[in-house]
Coordinates of C-alpha atoms and ligand atoms in Angstrom, one line a residue:
X23 CA 118.3 261.6 49.3
X24 CA 119.2 261.2 45.5
X25 CA 117.1 258.3 43.8
X26 CA 119.7 255.6 42.5
X27 CA 116.8 252.6 43.0
X28 CA 115.1 251.6 39.4
X29 CA 112.6 248.5 39.0
X30 CA 112.4 247.3 35.8
X31 CA 109.5 244.9 34.7
X32 CA 110.4 242.1 32.2
X33 CA 107.9 239.3 34.0
X34 CA 105.0 240.3 30.7
X35 CA 104.0 237.3 28.2
X36 CA 104.6 239.4 24.8
X37 CA 101.4 237.8 23.2
X38 CA 101.7 240.4 20.1
X39 CA 105.1 239.3 18.8
X40 CA 104.0 235.1 18.9
X41 CA 105.8 232.9 17.7
X42 CA 108.8 234.3 18.1
X43 CA 108.5 234.9 21.8
X44 CA 107.2 231.6 22.8
X45 CA 110.6 230.7 24.6
X46 CA 112.6 233.8 24.6
X47 CA 112.4 236.6 26.4
X48 CA 110.8 240.0 24.0
X49 CA 113.2 242.3 26.5
X50 CA 115.6 239.7 25.0
X51 CA 115.0 240.5 21.3
X52 CA 118.1 242.0 19.6
X53 CA 118.2 245.3 18.2
X54 CA 120.9 245.8 15.8
X55 CA 124.5 244.8 17.7
X56 CA 123.0 244.4 21.5
X57 CA 118.9 243.0 23.4
X58 CA 116.5 245.8 24.2
X59 CA 117.0 245.4 28.1
X60 CA 120.7 246.0 27.9
X61 CA 120.3 249.0 25.9
X62 CA 117.7 249.5 29.4
X63 CA 120.2 248.8 31.6
X64 CA 123.1 251.2 30.3
X65 CA 120.6 254.5 30.1
X66 CA 119.9 254.0 33.7
X67 CA 123.6 253.7 34.7
X68 CA 124.0 256.2 32.8
X69 CA 121.2 258.5 34.6
X70 CA 122.7 257.8 38.0
X71 CA 121.5 254.2 38.9
X72 CA 123.0 251.8 41.1
X73 CA 120.3 249.4 41.6
X74 CA 118.7 247.8 39.2
X75 CA 115.6 245.2 40.3
X76 CA 114.3 243.8 37.4
X77 CA 110.4 241.7 38.9
X78 CA 110.6 238.1 36.0
X79 CA 108.3 235.4 35.2
X80 CA 108.1 232.2 33.9
X81 CA 110.8 232.2 30.8
X82 CA 113.0 234.8 31.8
X83 CA 116.4 233.5 32.8
X84 CA 117.7 234.5 30.1
X85 CA 117.7 238.0 30.8
X86 CA 119.2 236.7 34.5
X87 CA 122.4 235.0 32.4
X88 CA 123.2 237.9 30.5
X89 CA 123.5 240.4 33.4
X90 CA 125.8 238.3 35.1
X91 CA 129.3 238.0 34.7
X92 CA 130.5 234.9 32.7
X93 CA 134.0 234.1 33.7
X94 CA 134.1 230.5 31.3
X95 CA 133.1 232.8 28.5
X96 CA 135.6 235.6 29.0
X97 CA 138.7 232.7 29.6
X98 CA 137.5 231.3 26.2
X99 CA 138.3 234.8 24.2
X100 CA 141.7 235.0 26.7
X101 CA 142.8 231.3 25.4
X102 CA 141.7 231.4 21.3
X103 CA 143.2 234.7 21.3
X104 CA 140.4 237.1 20.4
X105 CA 141.0 239.8 23.2
X106 CA 139.6 242.3 21.0
X107 CA 136.0 240.7 21.5
X108 CA 136.1 241.0 25.3
X109 CA 135.2 244.9 24.9
X110 CA 131.6 243.6 24.2
X111 CA 131.8 242.2 27.1
X112 CA 132.1 245.4 28.8
X113 CA 128.8 245.4 29.5
X114 CA 128.7 243.3 32.8
X115 CA 131.1 245.1 34.7
X116 CA 129.3 248.5 34.4
X117 CA 128.7 249.3 37.8
X118 CA 125.0 247.9 38.9
X119 CA 124.3 245.6 41.4
X120 CA 121.4 243.3 40.0
X121 CA 118.1 242.1 42.1
X122 CA 115.8 239.9 40.9
X123 CA 112.4 239.1 41.9
X124 CA 109.0 237.0 40.6
X125 CA 105.7 238.5 39.1
X126 CA 104.1 235.0 39.8
X127 CA 100.6 235.8 38.1
X128 CA 101.0 237.9 35.1
X129 CA 98.1 240.5 36.3
X130 CA 99.4 243.8 34.6
X131 CA 102.3 246.5 34.3
X132 CA 100.9 248.0 38.0
X133 CA 100.8 244.1 39.5
X134 CA 104.3 243.8 38.2
X135 CA 105.5 247.0 40.3
X136 CA 103.2 246.1 43.6
X137 CA 105.6 243.2 43.3
X138 CA 108.6 245.8 43.9
X139 CA 107.0 246.6 47.2
X140 CA 108.8 243.7 50.0
X141 CA 112.4 245.2 48.1
X142 CA 111.8 249.2 47.6
X143 CA 110.6 249.8 51.4
X144 CA 109.5 253.1 51.7
X145 CA 112.4 254.4 48.9
X146 CA 111.3 256.5 45.9
X147 CA 112.2 254.5 43.0
X148 CA 112.3 255.1 39.0
X149 CA 110.2 252.6 36.7
X150 CA 111.8 251.6 33.4
X151 CA 109.8 249.6 30.4
X152 CA 112.1 246.9 29.9
X153 CA 111.3 246.7 26.8
X154 CA 111.1 249.9 25.4
X155 CA 114.6 252.5 24.3
X156 CA 114.4 256.2 24.5
X157 CA 116.4 257.2 22.2
X158 CA 118.7 255.7 19.6
X159 CA 121.3 254.1 21.4
X160 CA 119.3 254.7 23.9
X161 CA 121.6 258.1 24.2
X162 CA 118.6 259.7 26.5
X163 CA 118.8 262.0 29.8
X164 CA 115.1 262.0 30.4
X165 CA 115.2 259.9 33.4
X166 CA 117.7 262.1 34.9
X167 CA 115.9 265.2 34.6
X168 CA 112.7 263.0 35.7
X169 CA 114.9 262.5 39.3
X170 CA 115.6 265.7 39.2
X171 CA 112.1 267.6 38.8
X172 CA 110.7 265.0 41.3
X173 CA 113.1 266.0 44.4
X174 CA 112.7 270.0 43.2
X175 CA 109.2 270.0 42.7
X176 CA 108.3 267.7 45.6
X177 CA 106.1 265.5 43.3
X178 CA 105.0 262.3 44.2
X179 CA 104.8 260.9 41.0
X180 CA 107.0 261.6 37.2
X181 CA 106.2 260.5 34.2
X182 CA 107.7 260.8 30.0
X183 CA 105.8 261.8 27.9
X184 CA 106.2 261.2 24.3
X185 CA 103.5 263.2 21.3
X186 CA 101.9 260.8 19.6
X187 CA 99.8 260.8 16.0
X188 CA 96.1 261.4 17.2
X189 CA 95.3 257.7 15.8
X190 CA 97.6 256.2 17.6
X191 CA 96.4 256.9 20.9
X192 CA 94.1 253.8 21.5
X193 CA 97.6 252.0 22.3
X194 CA 99.0 254.2 25.2
X195 CA 98.2 256.0 28.6
X196 CA 97.4 259.4 27.3
X197 CA 98.1 262.4 30.0
X198 CA 95.6 265.3 30.8
X199 CA 97.7 267.9 30.8
X200 CA 96.8 271.3 33.9
X201 CA 97.3 274.2 31.7
X202 CA 99.4 274.6 28.7
X203 CA 101.7 271.7 28.6
X204 CA 105.6 272.9 28.5
X205 CA 108.6 270.2 28.8
X206 CA 107.6 269.9 32.0
X207 CA 104.0 270.4 33.9
X208 CA 101.8 269.3 36.0
X209 CA 99.1 266.4 35.3
X210 CA 95.5 267.0 35.7
X211 CA 94.7 263.2 34.8
X212 CA 96.0 260.4 33.0
X213 CA 93.5 257.5 30.7
X214 CA 94.3 254.2 29.7
X215 CA 94.4 254.0 26.2
X216 CA 91.4 256.3 25.2
X217 CA 89.0 256.7 21.5
X218 CA 91.0 259.8 19.3
X219 CA 88.0 261.1 20.5
X220 CA 88.0 260.7 24.7
X221 CA 91.4 261.5 24.7
X222 CA 92.8 264.6 26.4
X223 CA 96.6 265.3 24.2
X224 CA 98.2 263.0 22.1
X225 CA 100.9 262.9 24.9
X226 CA 101.3 258.9 25.7
X227 CA 102.8 258.0 28.3
X228 CA 106.5 256.8 27.5
X229 CA 108.1 254.1 29.6
X230 CA 109.5 255.8 32.4
X231 CA 108.3 256.9 35.5
X232 CA 109.8 257.6 38.8
X233 CA 107.3 257.4 41.9
X234 CA 107.6 257.8 46.2
X235 CA 106.4 254.8 47.4
X236 CA 103.0 256.1 48.0
X237 CA 102.2 254.7 44.9
X238 CA 101.9 251.3 46.2
X239 CA 99.7 252.7 48.8
X240 CA 97.3 253.4 45.4
X241 CA 98.2 250.1 43.5
X242 CA 97.0 248.0 45.9
X243 CA 93.8 249.6 45.5
X244 CA 93.5 249.6 42.0
X245 CA 90.7 247.6 40.6
X246 CA 91.6 245.6 37.1
X247 CA 91.3 247.6 34.1
X248 CA 91.4 247.7 30.6
X249 CA 92.5 243.8 29.6
X250 CA 91.7 243.1 33.0
X251 CA 94.9 243.6 34.2
X252 CA 95.9 245.6 36.3
X253 CA 96.8 249.4 35.2
X254 CA 100.0 251.3 36.5
X255 CA 98.1 254.7 34.8
X256 CA 94.8 253.8 36.8
X257 CA 96.9 254.0 40.2
X258 CA 98.8 257.2 39.4
X259 CA 95.3 258.7 38.3
X260 CA 93.7 257.8 41.7
X261 CA 97.1 259.4 43.2
X262 CA 96.5 262.9 41.0
X263 CA 92.8 262.8 42.4
X264 CA 93.7 262.4 45.6
X265 CA 95.2 266.0 45.5
X266 CA 98.5 264.5 44.6
X267 CA 101.7 265.7 42.7
X268 CA 102.1 264.5 38.9
X269 CA 104.2 265.6 36.9
X270 CA 104.8 265.2 32.7
X271 CA 108.1 265.7 31.4
X272 CA 108.1 265.3 27.7
X273 CA 111.1 263.7 25.9
X274 CA 113.2 266.3 24.7
X275 CA 114.4 266.4 20.9
X276 CA 115.6 263.3 19.5
X277 CA 114.4 261.2 22.8
X278 CA 111.9 258.7 21.0
X279 CA 110.8 256.1 22.2
X280 CA 111.4 253.0 20.6
X281 CA 109.1 250.3 21.5
X282 CA 109.8 246.5 21.5
X283 CA 106.1 245.1 22.4
X284 CA 104.8 244.7 18.6
X285 CA 106.2 243.9 15.8
X286 CA 105.5 247.3 13.8
X287 CA 107.3 249.4 15.9
X288 CA 110.3 245.9 16.3
X289 CA 110.9 246.0 12.7
X290 CA 111.1 249.5 12.5
X291 CA 113.4 249.9 15.4
X292 CA 115.7 247.0 14.6
X293 CA 115.6 249.2 10.8
X294 CA 116.6 252.5 12.3
X295 CA 119.6 251.1 14.6
X296 CA 121.1 248.4 12.7
X297 CA 121.5 251.3 9.5
X298 CA 123.0 253.9 12.3
X299 CA 125.6 250.8 13.1
X300 CA 128.8 252.7 12.7
X301 CA 130.8 249.4 11.2
X302 CA 127.6 247.5 9.1
X303 CA 124.9 250.7 8.4
X304 CA 126.5 252.2 4.9
X305 CA 126.2 248.5 3.6
X306 CA 123.1 248.1 4.8
X307 CA 121.8 251.0 3.6
X308 CA 122.9 250.4 -0.3
X309 CA 121.2 247.2 0.2
X310 CA 118.3 248.5 1.4
X311 CA 118.1 250.4 -1.6
X312 CA 118.6 248.7 -4.0
X313 CA 115.6 246.5 -2.4
X314 CA 113.4 249.6 -2.5
X315 CA 114.3 249.4 -6.6
X316 CA 113.5 246.3 -7.4
Ligands
UTP196 P1 102.8 244.9 27.5 O1 101.8 246.4 28.4 O2 103.5 245.0 26.2 O3 102.8 243.7 28.3 O4 104.1 245.0 28.4 P2 103.0 241.7 27.5 O5 102.0 241.3 28.4 O6 104.4 241.9 28.0 O7 102.9 241.9 25.8 P3 101.4 241.3 25.1 O8 100.0 242.3 25.5 O9 100.8 240.5 25.5 O10 101.6 241.9 23.5 C1 105.0 245.9 29.4 C2 106.2 245.8 30.3 O11 106.2 245.8 31.1 C3 106.4 243.9 31.9 C4 106.9 243.8 30.5 O12 107.7 242.6 30.1 C5 107.3 244.8 29.5 O13 108.8 244.8 30.1 N1 105.1 243.2 32.4 C6 103.9 243.5 31.6 C7 105.3 242.6 33.2 O14 106.4 242.9 33.7 N2 104.0 242.1 33.6 C8 102.9 242.2 32.9 O15 102.0 241.5 33.8 C9 102.4 242.6 31.8

């Protein structure tokens, strides 16, 4: 049976984006015209996901509100002759069912995924980080490819990977390929935030995963790692060491990961999406050009 459930962890505190994230979720920050998490859900829906389970936490109700159908707003737009704006709310009618559960203590991404177990049970599922967009305007189909490979190669997990500059490996989970890393390849290990000298490659985990329910067994046994958090990467690493098949899928051409988790990549993502906006992009480009000449 194909996978139609995605777990989207959005419970993190986003401390690297303070003060912006003091009272609003980083997953609701705008990138161009939409909040980050809307791109994530639209990407998942295009890849065949019909159920999205958000792992939420304190201060994250704006995410739930965003995906509700807002009948009052729809009525207001109709009454005030702004029917043309109804198209902006079309995502509310996306063929997706939304589920929510809470991570009661922010003990890391691995722990957030473990919070999904009572809902997920024995199903296989996707994990998509709520603070990362894949591809300009989320046009990536990598999750679909990952699901296909998961079934076809009977893997226990599939991880999306992106090439990063060697100095950047310290910020990511890094893949150790088994043999030559093609577009799809088996992993020999995953190492969380290695130093450039220790890093076995420059292929970084890129915010999308597919798992069988076996991952829960490993997450329950994962001790706190880097930053005293329960790391998803450590659980995947244990899965591999126990002889289970874990695949890496490289992001294809043009499918970069836009990470909204720190100011450097957030600013850069916003600029790129805004410049690519069909209506406002050309004028913005001109304005930026003028500013750069000063
Ligand atoms: P990060 O690893 O960027 O952590 O989360 P963070 O806590 O949100 O941010 P900083 O490090 O304090 O700046 C990656 C994704 O995992 C979720 C986040 O909401 C984000 O979408 N997450 C992280 C959780 O759901 N729970 C956690 O305990 C940690």
